[in-house]
Coordinates of C-alpha atoms in Angstrom, one line a residue:
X10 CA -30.7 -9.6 0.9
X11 CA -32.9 -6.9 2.2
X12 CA -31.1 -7.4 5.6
X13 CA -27.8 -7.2 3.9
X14 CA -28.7 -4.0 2.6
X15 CA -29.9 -2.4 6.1
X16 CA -26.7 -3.5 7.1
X17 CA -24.3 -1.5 5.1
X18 CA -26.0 1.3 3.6
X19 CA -25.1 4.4 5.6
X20 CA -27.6 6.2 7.6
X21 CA -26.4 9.1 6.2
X22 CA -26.5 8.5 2.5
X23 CA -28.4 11.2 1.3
X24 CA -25.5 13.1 1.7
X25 CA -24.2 11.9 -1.2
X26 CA -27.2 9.9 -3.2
X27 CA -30.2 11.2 -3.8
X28 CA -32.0 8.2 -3.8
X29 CA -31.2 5.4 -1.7
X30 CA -28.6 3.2 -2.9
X31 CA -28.8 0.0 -3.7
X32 CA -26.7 -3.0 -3.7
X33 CA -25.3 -5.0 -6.3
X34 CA -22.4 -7.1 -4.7
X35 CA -19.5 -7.3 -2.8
X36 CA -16.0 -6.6 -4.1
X37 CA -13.8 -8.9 -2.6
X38 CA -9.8 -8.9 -2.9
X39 CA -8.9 -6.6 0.1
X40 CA -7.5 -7.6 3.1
X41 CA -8.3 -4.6 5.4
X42 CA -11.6 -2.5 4.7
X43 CA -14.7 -4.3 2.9
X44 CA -16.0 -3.1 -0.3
X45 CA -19.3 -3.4 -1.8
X46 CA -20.6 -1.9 -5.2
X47 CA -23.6 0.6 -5.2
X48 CA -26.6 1.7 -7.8
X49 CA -27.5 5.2 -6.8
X50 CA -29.0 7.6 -9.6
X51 CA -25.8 9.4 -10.4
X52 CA -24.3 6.0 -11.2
X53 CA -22.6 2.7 -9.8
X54 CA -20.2 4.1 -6.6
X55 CA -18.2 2.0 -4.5
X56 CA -18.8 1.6 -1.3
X57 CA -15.9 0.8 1.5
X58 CA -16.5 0.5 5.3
X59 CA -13.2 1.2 7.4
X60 CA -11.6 -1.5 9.2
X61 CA -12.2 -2.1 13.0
X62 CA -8.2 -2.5 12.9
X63 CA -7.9 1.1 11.5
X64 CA -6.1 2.3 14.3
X65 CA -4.0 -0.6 15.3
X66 CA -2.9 -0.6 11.9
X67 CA -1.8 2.8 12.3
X68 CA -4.1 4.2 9.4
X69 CA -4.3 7.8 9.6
X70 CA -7.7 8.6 7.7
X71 CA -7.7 12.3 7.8
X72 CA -4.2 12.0 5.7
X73 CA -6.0 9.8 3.7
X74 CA -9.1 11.9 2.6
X75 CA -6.5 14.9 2.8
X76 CA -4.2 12.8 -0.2
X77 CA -7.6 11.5 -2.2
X78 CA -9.4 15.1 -2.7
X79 CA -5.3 16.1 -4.4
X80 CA -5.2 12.9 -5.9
X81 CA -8.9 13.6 -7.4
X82 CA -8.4 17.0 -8.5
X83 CA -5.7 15.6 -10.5
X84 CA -7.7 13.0 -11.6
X85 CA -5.0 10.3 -10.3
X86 CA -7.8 8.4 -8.3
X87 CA -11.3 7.3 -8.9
X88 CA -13.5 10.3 -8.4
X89 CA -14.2 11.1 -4.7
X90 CA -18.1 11.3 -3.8
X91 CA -17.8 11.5 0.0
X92 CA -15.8 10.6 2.9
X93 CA -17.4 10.0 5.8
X94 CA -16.3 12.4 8.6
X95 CA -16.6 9.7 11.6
X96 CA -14.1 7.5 9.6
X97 CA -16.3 5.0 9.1
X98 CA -16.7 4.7 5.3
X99 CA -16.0 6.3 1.9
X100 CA -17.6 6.6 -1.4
X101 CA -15.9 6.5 -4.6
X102 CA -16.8 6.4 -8.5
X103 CA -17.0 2.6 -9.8
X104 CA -14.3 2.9 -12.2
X105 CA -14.7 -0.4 -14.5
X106 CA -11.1 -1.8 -15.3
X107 CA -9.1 -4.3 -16.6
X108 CA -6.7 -6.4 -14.5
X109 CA -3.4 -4.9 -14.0
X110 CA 0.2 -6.5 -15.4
X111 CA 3.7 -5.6 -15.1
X112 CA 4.2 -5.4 -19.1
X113 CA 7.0 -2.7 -20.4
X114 CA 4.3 -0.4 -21.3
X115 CA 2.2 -0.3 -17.9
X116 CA 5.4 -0.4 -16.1
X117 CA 6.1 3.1 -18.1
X118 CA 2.9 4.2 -17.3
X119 CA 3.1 3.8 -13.4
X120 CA 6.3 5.5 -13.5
X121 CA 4.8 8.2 -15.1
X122 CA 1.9 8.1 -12.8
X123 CA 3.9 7.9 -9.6
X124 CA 5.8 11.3 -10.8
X125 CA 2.6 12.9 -11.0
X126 CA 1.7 11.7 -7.2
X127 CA 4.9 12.9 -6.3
X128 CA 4.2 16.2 -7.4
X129 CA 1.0 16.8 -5.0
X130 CA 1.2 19.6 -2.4
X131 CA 1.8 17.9 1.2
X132 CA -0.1 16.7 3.7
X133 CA -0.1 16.5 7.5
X134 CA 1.2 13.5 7.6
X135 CA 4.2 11.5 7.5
X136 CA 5.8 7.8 7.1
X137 CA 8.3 8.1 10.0
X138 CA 9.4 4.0 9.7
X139 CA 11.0 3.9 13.1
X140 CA 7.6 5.2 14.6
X141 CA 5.6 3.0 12.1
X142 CA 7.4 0.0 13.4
X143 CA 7.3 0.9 17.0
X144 CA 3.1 1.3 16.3
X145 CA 3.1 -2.0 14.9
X146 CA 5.1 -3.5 17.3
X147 CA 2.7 -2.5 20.3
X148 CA -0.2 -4.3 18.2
X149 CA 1.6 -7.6 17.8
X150 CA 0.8 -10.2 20.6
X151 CA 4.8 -10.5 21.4
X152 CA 4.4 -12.9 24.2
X153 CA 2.4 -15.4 21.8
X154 CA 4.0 -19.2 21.5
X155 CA 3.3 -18.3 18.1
X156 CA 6.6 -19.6 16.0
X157 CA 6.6 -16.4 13.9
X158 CA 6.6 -13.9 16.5
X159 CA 10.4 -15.7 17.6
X160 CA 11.3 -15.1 14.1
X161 CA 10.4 -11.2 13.9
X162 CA 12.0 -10.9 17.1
X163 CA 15.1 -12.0 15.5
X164 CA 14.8 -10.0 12.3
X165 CA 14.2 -7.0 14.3
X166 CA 17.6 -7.3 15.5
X167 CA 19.4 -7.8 12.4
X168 CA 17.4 -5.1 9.7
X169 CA 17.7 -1.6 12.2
X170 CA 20.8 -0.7 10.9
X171 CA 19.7 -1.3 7.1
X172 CA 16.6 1.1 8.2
X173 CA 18.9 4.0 9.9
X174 CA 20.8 3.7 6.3
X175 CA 17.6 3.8 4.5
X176 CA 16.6 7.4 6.6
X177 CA 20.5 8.5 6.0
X178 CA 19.9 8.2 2.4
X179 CA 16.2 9.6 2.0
X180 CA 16.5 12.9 -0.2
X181 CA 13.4 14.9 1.0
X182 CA 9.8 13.7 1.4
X183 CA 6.6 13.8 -1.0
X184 CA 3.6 12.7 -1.1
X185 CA 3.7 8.7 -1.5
X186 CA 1.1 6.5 -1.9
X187 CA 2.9 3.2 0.0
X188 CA 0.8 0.7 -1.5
X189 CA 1.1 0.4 -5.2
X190 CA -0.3 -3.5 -5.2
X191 CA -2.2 -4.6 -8.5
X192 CA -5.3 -4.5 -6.8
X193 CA -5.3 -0.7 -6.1
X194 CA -4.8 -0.3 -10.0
X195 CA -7.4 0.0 -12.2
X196 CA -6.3 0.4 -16.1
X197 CA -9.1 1.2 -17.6
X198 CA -10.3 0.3 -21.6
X199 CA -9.2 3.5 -23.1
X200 CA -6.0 3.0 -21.5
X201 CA -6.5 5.4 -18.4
X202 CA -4.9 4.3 -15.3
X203 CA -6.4 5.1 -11.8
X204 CA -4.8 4.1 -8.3
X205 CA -7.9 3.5 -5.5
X206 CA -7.1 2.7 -1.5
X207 CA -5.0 5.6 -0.4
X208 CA -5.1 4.8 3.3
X209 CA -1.5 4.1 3.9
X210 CA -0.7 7.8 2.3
X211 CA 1.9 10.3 4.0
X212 CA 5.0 12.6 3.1
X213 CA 8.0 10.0 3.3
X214 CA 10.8 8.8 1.1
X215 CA 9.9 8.7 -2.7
X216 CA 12.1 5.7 -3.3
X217 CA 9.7 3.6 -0.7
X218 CA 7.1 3.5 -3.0
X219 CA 9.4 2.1 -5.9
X220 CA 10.4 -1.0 -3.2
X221 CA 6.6 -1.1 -3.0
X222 CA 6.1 -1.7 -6.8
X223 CA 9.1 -3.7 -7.6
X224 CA 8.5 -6.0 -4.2
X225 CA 4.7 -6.1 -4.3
X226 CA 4.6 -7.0 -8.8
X227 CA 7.4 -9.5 -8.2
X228 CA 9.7 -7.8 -10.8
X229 CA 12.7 -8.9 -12.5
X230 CA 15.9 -7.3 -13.1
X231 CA 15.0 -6.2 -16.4
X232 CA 11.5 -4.7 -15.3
X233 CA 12.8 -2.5 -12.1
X234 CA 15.7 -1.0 -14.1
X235 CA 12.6 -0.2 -16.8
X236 CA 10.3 1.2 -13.6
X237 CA 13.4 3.3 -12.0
X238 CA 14.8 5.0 -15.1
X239 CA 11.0 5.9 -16.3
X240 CA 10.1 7.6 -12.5
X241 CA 13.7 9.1 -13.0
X242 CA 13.9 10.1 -16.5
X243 CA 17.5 9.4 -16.3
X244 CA 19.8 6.1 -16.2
X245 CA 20.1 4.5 -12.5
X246 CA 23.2 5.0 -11.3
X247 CA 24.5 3.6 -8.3
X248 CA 23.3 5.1 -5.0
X249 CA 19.7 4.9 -6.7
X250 CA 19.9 1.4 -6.3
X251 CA 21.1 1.5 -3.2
X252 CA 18.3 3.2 -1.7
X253 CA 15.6 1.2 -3.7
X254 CA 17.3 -2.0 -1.9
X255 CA 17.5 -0.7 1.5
X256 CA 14.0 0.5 0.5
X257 CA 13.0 -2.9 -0.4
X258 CA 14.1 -4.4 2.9
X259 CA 11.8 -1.4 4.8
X260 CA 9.1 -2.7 2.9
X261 CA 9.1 -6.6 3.8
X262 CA 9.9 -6.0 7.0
X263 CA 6.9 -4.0 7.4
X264 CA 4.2 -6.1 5.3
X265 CA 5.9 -8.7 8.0
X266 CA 4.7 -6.7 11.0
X267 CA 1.7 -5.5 9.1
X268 CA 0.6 -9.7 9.1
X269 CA 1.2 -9.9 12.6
X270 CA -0.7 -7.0 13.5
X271 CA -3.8 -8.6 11.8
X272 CA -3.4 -11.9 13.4
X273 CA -3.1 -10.4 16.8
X274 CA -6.4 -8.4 16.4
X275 CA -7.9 -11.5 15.3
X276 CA -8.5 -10.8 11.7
X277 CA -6.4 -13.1 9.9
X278 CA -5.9 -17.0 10.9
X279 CA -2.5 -18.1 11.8
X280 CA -1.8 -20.1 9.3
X281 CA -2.2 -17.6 6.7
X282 CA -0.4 -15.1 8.8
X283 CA 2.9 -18.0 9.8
X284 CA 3.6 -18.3 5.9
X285 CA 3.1 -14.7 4.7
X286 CA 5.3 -14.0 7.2
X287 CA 8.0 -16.6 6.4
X288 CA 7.7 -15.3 2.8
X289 CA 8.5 -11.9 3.8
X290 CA 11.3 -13.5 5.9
X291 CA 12.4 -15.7 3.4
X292 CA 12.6 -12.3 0.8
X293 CA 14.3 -10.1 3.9
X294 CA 16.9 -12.6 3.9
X295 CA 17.5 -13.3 0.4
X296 CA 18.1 -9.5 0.0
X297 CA 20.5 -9.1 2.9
X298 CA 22.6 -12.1 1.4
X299 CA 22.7 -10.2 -1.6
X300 CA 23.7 -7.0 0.1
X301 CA 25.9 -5.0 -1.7
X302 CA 29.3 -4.3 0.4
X303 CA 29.3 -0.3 -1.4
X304 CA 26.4 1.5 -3.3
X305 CA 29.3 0.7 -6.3
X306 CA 27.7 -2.4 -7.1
X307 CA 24.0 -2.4 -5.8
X308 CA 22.2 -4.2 -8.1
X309 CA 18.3 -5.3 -7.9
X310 CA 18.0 -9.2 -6.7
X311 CA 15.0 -10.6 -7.8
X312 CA 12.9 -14.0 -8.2
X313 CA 11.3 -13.8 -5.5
X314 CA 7.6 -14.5 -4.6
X315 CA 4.8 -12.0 -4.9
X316 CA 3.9 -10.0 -1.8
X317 CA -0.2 -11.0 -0.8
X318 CA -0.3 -7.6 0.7
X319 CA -2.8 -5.2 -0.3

């Protein structure tokens, strides 16, 4: 234990502790940074150490810190205690929660939530896909005999014009948190909800993080026309759908890349990796069967399987 601790406790911690921390476990669930929870005298904090991968995951952690300390003062996130300056770790207040469903009520609640993020003043930084996609691609082994790397190949060539209509339809940018997964919501006993794990943060197309939610929660018809009229405050019309489905096709496409990327650095096994990929693939073409021939009749298509992404 007492190596374990050596091991992850910053050097630096009395910068934020002023006693040494101590710790209590890990917190598992992630598939990117490690997380362990802390004992200091202020209270439990959560510790999470960076990902090797940061950069070929194209994480940009200055946006990040930039979007948690707007997100904190408007008490969106857990409570920000420090962020380490070599991007190698951040602290955060433990925030103890309950597990996160799609029911009407928290499906209201994240709309109303996601407004609020929406709202924040920008940041230098931005979710240019094209550019995203190009980063990812550079990190994938494409000359693997791997069977999935054939099959993005292929995809590649058939989704580029659903992303250039995607871009064509984008209204203006805010500030988006692209990763709305259940396990970076905490909803808390009094009913408070908190979003954690901003590292995928930027200025980008506010309808990306709707294809996040309704993609990533697996939800029906009848639960993304709740989620889109709450963010909207309005009834969906047409070309709102339309951009949450091209929007939903951005998003598999890049959780698909995303997969790769970790395999190639060697952080996820291939077997994992070959079926979330197939899923995504599987989804990507399930949607594009569905596509609607004019924004007339879009229409959300749903039962489909839940995105292991987080």
């Amino acid at each position: 234990m007492n190596k374990i601790v050596t091991d992850i406790i910053p050097a630096d911690w009395p910068l934020w502790s002023a006693t040494k921390p101590t710790l209590r476990c890990a917190i598992t669930g992630g598939l990117t940074n490690k997380s362990f929870l802390l004992t200091t005298a202020g209270g439990d904090v959560v510790l999470r150490i960076n990902s090797a991968h940061s950069s070929a995951l194209n994480l940009n952690r200055n946006a990040e810190h930039q979007a948690l300390r707007l997100a904190d003062k408007a008490g969106l996130c857990a409570p920000l205690i420090h962020y380490d300056r070599q991007h190698k770790y951040m602290v955060s207040r433990f925030i103890r929660g309950e597990s996160w469903n799609s029911s009407a009520t928290n499906l209201a609640q994240l709309a109303q939530h996601l407004q609020k993020i929406h709202r924040l003043p920008s940041i230098d930084a931005h979710l240019i896909i094209a550019d995203k996609i190009a980063h990812y691609w550079r990190g994938i082994k494409s000359d693997s005999n791997a069977g999935f790397i054939k099959q993005l190949h292929s995809l590649h060539q058939r989704i580029h014009v659903s992303i250039d209509k995607a871009s064509a339809l984008s209204q203006g940018n805010c500030l988006c948190h692209n990763d709305l997964l259940a396990d970076n919501l905490i909803t808390t006993s009094d009913g408070k909800l908190y979003v954690i794990d901003w590292e995928y943060a930027a200025m980008g197309d506010p309808f990306y993080d709707l294809a996040v939610i309704t993609e990533g929660h697996n939800l029906n018809q009848q639960q993304q026309h709740l989620l889109l009229t709450s963010y909207l405050s309005r009834p969906a019309n047409a070309p709102d759908w339309q951009r949450l489905y091209l929007c939903q096709l951005v998003y598999c496409y890049l959780t698909a890349l995303w997969y790769a990327v970790q395999w190639s650095a060697g952080a996820m096994d291939e077997p994992v990796v070959s079926s979330a990929i197939t899923q995504q693939i599987d989804r990507i073409a399930a949607l594009m069967a569905n596509m609607p021939r004019s924004s007339a009749n879009a229409t959300p298509l749903t039962n489909h399987k839940k995105s292991e992404r987080s």
